[in-house]
Short mmCIF file of C-alpha atoms in Angstrom, two decimals:
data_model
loop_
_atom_site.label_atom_id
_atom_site.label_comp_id
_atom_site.label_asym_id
_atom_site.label_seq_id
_atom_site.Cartn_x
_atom_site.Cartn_y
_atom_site.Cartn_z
CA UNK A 167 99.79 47.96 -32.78
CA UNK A 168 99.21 45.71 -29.26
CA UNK A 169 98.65 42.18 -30.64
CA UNK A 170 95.20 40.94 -29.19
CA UNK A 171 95.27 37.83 -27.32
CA UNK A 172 91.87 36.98 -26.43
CA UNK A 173 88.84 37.85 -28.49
CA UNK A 174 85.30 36.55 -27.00
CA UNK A 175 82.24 36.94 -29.37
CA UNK A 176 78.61 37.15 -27.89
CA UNK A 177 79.37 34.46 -25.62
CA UNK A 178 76.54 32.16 -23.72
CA UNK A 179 77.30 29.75 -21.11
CA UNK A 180 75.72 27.69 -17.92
CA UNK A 181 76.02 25.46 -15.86
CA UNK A 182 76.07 22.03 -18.26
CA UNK A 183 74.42 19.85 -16.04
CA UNK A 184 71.61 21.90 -14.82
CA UNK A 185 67.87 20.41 -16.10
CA UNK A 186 67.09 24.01 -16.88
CA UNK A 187 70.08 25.00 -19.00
CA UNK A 188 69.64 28.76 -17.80
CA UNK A 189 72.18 30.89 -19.08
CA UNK A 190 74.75 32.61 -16.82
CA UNK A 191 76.90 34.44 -19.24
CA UNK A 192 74.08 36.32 -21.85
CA UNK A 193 76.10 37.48 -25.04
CA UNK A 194 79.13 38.89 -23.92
CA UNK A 195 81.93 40.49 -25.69
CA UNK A 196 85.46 41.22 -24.74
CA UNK A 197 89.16 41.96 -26.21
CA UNK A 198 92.39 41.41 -24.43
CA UNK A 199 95.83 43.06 -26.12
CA UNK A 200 98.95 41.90 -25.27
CA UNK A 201 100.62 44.49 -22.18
CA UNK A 202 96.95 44.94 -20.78
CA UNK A 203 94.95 45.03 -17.79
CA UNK A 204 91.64 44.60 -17.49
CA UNK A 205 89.34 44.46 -14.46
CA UNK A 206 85.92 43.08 -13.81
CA UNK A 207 83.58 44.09 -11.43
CA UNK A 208 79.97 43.40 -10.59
CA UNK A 209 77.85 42.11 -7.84
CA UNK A 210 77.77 38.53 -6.71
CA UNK A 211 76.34 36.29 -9.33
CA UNK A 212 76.69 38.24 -11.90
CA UNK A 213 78.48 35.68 -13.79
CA UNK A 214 82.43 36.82 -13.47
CA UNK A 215 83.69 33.81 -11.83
CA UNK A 216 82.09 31.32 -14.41
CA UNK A 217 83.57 34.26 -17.55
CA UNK A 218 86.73 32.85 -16.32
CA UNK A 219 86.20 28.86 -15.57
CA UNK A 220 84.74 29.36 -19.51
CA UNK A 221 87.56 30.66 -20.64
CA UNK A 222 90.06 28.12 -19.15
CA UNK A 223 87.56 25.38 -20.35
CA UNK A 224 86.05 23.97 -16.95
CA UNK A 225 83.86 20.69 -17.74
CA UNK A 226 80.83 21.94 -15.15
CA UNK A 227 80.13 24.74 -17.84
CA UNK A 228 78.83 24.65 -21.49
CA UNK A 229 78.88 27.10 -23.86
CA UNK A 230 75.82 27.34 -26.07
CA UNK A 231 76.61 30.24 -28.29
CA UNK A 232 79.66 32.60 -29.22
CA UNK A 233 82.96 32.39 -29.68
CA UNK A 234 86.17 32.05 -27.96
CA UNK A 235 89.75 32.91 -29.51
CA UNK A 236 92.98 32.83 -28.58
CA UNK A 237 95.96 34.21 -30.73
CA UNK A 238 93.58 33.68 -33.52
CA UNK A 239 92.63 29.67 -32.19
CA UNK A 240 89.70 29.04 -31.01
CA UNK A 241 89.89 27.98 -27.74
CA UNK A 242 86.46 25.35 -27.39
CA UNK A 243 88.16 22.99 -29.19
CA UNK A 244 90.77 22.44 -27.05
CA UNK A 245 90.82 20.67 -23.32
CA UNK A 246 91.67 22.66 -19.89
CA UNK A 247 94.96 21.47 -20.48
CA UNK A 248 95.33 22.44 -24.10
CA UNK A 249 95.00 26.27 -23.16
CA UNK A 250 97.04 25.77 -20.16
CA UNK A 251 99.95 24.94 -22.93
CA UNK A 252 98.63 27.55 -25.10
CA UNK A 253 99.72 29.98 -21.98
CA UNK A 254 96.30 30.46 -20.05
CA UNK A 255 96.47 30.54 -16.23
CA UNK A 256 93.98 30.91 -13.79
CA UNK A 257 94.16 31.53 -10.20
CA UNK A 258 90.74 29.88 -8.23
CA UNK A 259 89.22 31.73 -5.49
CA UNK A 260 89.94 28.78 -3.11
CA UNK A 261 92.34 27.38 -4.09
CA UNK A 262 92.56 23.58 -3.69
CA UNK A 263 94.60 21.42 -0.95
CA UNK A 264 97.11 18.88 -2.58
CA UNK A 265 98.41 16.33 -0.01
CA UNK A 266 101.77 14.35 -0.66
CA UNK A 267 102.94 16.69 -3.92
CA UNK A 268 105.27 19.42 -2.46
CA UNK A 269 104.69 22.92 -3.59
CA UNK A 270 108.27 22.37 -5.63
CA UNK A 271 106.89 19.07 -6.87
CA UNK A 272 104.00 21.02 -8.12
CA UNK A 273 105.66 23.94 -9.84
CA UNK A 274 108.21 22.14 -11.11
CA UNK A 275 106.00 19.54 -12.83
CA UNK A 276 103.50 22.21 -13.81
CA UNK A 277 105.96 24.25 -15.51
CA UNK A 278 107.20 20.84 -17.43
CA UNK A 279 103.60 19.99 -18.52
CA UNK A 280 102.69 23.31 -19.91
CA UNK A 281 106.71 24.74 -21.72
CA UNK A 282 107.00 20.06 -22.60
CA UNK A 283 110.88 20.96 -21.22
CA UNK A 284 112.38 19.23 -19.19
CA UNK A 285 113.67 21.26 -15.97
CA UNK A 286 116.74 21.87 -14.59
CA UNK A 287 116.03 21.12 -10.68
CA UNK A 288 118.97 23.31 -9.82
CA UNK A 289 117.97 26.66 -11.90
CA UNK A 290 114.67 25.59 -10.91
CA UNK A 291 115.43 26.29 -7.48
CA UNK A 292 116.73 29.20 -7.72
CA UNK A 293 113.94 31.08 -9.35
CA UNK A 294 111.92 29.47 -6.65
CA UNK A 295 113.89 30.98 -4.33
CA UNK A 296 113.97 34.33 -5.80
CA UNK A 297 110.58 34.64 -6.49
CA UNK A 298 109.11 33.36 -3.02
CA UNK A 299 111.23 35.59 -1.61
CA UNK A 300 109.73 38.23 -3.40
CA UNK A 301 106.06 37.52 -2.26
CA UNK A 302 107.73 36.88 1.44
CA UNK A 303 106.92 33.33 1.47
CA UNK A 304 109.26 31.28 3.87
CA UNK A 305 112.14 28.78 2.35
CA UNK A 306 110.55 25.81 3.71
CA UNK A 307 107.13 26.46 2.21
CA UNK A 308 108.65 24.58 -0.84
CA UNK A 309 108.68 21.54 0.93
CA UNK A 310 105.40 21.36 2.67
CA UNK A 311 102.23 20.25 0.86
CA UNK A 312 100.45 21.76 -1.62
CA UNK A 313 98.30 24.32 0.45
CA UNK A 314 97.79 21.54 3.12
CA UNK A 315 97.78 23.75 6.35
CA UNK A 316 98.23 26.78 4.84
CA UNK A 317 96.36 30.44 5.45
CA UNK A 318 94.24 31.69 3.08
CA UNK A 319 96.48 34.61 2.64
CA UNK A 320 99.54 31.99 2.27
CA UNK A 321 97.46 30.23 -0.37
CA UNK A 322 96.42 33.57 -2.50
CA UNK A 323 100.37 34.14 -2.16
CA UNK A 324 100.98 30.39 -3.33
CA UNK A 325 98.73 31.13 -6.34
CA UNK A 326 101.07 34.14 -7.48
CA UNK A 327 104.13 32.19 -7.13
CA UNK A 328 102.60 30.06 -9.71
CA UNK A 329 101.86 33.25 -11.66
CA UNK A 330 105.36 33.91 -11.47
CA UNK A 331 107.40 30.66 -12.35
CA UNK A 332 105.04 29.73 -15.18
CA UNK A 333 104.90 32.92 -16.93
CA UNK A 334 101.75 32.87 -19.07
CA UNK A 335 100.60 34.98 -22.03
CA UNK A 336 96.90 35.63 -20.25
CA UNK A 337 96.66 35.37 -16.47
CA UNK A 338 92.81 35.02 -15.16
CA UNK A 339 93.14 36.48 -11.54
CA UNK A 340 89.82 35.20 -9.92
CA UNK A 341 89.54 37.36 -6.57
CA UNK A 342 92.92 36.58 -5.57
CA UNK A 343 93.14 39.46 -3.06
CA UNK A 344 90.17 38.26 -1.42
CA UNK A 345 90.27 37.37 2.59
CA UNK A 346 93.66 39.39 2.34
CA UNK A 347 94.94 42.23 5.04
CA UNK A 348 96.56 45.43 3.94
CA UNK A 349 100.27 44.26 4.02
CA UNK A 350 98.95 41.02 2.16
CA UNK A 351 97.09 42.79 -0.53
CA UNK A 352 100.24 44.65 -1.04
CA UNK A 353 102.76 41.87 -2.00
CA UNK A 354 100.07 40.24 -4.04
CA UNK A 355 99.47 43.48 -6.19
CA UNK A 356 103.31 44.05 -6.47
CA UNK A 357 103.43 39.94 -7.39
CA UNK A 358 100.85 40.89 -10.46
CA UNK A 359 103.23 44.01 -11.39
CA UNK A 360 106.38 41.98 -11.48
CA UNK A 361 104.67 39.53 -13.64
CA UNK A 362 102.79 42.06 -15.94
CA UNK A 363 105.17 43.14 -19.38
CA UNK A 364 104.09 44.23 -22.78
CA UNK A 365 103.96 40.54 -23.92
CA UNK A 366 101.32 39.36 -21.44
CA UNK A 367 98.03 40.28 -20.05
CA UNK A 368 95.97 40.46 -16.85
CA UNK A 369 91.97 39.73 -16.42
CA UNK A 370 91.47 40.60 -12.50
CA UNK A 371 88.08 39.72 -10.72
CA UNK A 372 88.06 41.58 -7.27
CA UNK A 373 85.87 43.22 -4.87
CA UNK A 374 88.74 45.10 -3.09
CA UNK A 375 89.86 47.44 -5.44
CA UNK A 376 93.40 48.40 -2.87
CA UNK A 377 95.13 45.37 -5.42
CA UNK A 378 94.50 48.44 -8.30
CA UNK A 379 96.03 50.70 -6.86
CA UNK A 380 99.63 49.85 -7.81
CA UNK A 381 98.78 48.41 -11.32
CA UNK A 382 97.92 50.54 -14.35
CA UNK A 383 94.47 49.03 -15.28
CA UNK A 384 93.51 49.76 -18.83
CA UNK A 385 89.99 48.80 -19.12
CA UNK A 386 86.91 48.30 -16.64
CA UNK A 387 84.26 45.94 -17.26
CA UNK A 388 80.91 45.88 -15.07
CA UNK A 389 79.23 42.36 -15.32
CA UNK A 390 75.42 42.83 -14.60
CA UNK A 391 73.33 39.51 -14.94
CA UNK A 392 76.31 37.94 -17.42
CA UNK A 393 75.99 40.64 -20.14
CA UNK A 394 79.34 43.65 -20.02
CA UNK A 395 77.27 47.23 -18.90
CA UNK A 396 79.26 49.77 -18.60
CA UNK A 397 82.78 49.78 -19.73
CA UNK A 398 85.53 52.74 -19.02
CA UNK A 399 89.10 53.31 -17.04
CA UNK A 400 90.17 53.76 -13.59
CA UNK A 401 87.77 56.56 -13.18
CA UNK A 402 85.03 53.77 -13.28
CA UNK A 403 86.36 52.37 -10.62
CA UNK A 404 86.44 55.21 -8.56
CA UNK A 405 82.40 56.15 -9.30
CA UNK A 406 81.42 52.22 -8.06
CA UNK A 407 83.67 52.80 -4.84
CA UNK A 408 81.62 55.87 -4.01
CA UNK A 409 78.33 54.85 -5.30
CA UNK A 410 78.51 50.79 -6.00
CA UNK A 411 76.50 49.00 -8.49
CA UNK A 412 72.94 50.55 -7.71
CA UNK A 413 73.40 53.28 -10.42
CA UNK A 414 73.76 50.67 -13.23
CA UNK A 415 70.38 48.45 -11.99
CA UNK A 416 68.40 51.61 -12.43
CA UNK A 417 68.91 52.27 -16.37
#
């Protein structure tokens, strides 16, 4: 039996700071095994991008009812960085510029704040190496800023990398593919499948299904107005391709 990682009970969020304290997410449920992939799709603003800043425990959002659990621990008790340790990654939509911290800088210290190991600059290095040679990111990105400069396609690539040399239990893939050509889209998906095993898990927000198509999704959720509507496999996929969402906003 697939050990379940994440467990989310009739869950209710906003935005905290908002006078009206409208909810985004409206009692959703979802389960995550270990060795899974799930998928999320749903129009824009239908809450999937804030499902995942909950999740990981971003300060702009509050959670007013539900539950969160993680290996059993309940997650809202614990800061961003707590469930970064606990083996929670995220990957933002636009991703963030980091001037004077090289992208080895980064990693390396990342991957020292969440394992609390110190790390061995010279093995470090070489897994670098490996593994941005892998997404078909040039040597001497490592040395340049922390997505100052970069494409958006270099930065979506940058964001797997991470993916890659931290190694988490549950990775929260926030429209990584997105702004990404063919040949792009490609590396990125094969990134995801080189990272994916039976121990860990995927959560993908996208819009461009072509990242799906070389990972084995197990379960599709449709997010409609922050509730889960319609849940099923690939073939779900396929029927929004050829139809999109209006099916599901007339029932």
């Amino acid at each position: 039996m697939s050990k379940k990682l994440l467990e989310i009970r009739d869950l209710r969020a906003g935005v905290a700071d908002r006078q009206d304290k409208g909810e985004i997410l409206q009692g959703l449920d979802l389960e995550i095994n270990a060795g899974e992939i799930h998928v999320i799709l749903g129009p824009n603003g239908s809450g999937k991008s804030t499902l995942m800043n909950v999740i990981m425990g971003h300060p702009k959002y509050e959670v007013t009812g539900g539950s969160i659990g993680f290996e059993g621990e309940d997650l809202q008790v614990l800061k961003t960085f707590e469930r970064a340790r606990r083996g929670i990654f995220l990957s933002f939509q636009n991703p963030e510029e980091i001037p004077g911290i090289t992208v080895e800088n980064m990693l390396r210290a990342s991957r020292q704040a969440v394992t609390g190991k110190p790390v061995k600059i010279m093995k470090f290095r070489k897994e670098l190496k490996a593994a941005m040679e892998e997404l078909q990111i040039e040597p001497e990105y490592a040395g340049r800023y922390m997505n100052v400069g970069f494409s958006g396609g270099e930065k979506k690539r940058n964001e797997i990398l991470q993916l890659l040399l931290l190694n988490p239990k549950l990775a929260l893939l926030d429209e990584t593919d997105s702004g990404l050509d063919v040949d792009a889209v490609q590396i990125v998906s094969s990134g995801v499948r080189k990272f994916h095993n039976e121990e860990n898990a995927c959560l993908i927000i996208t819009h461009n299904t072509r990242i799906l198509e070389q990972l084995s999704v197990d379960r599709v959720h449709v997010l409609l107005n922050g509730r889960i509507v319609e849940e099923g496999g690939s073939e779900l996929i396929e029927k929004i391709d050829r139809e999109g969402f209006g099916f599901l906003k007339q029932d």
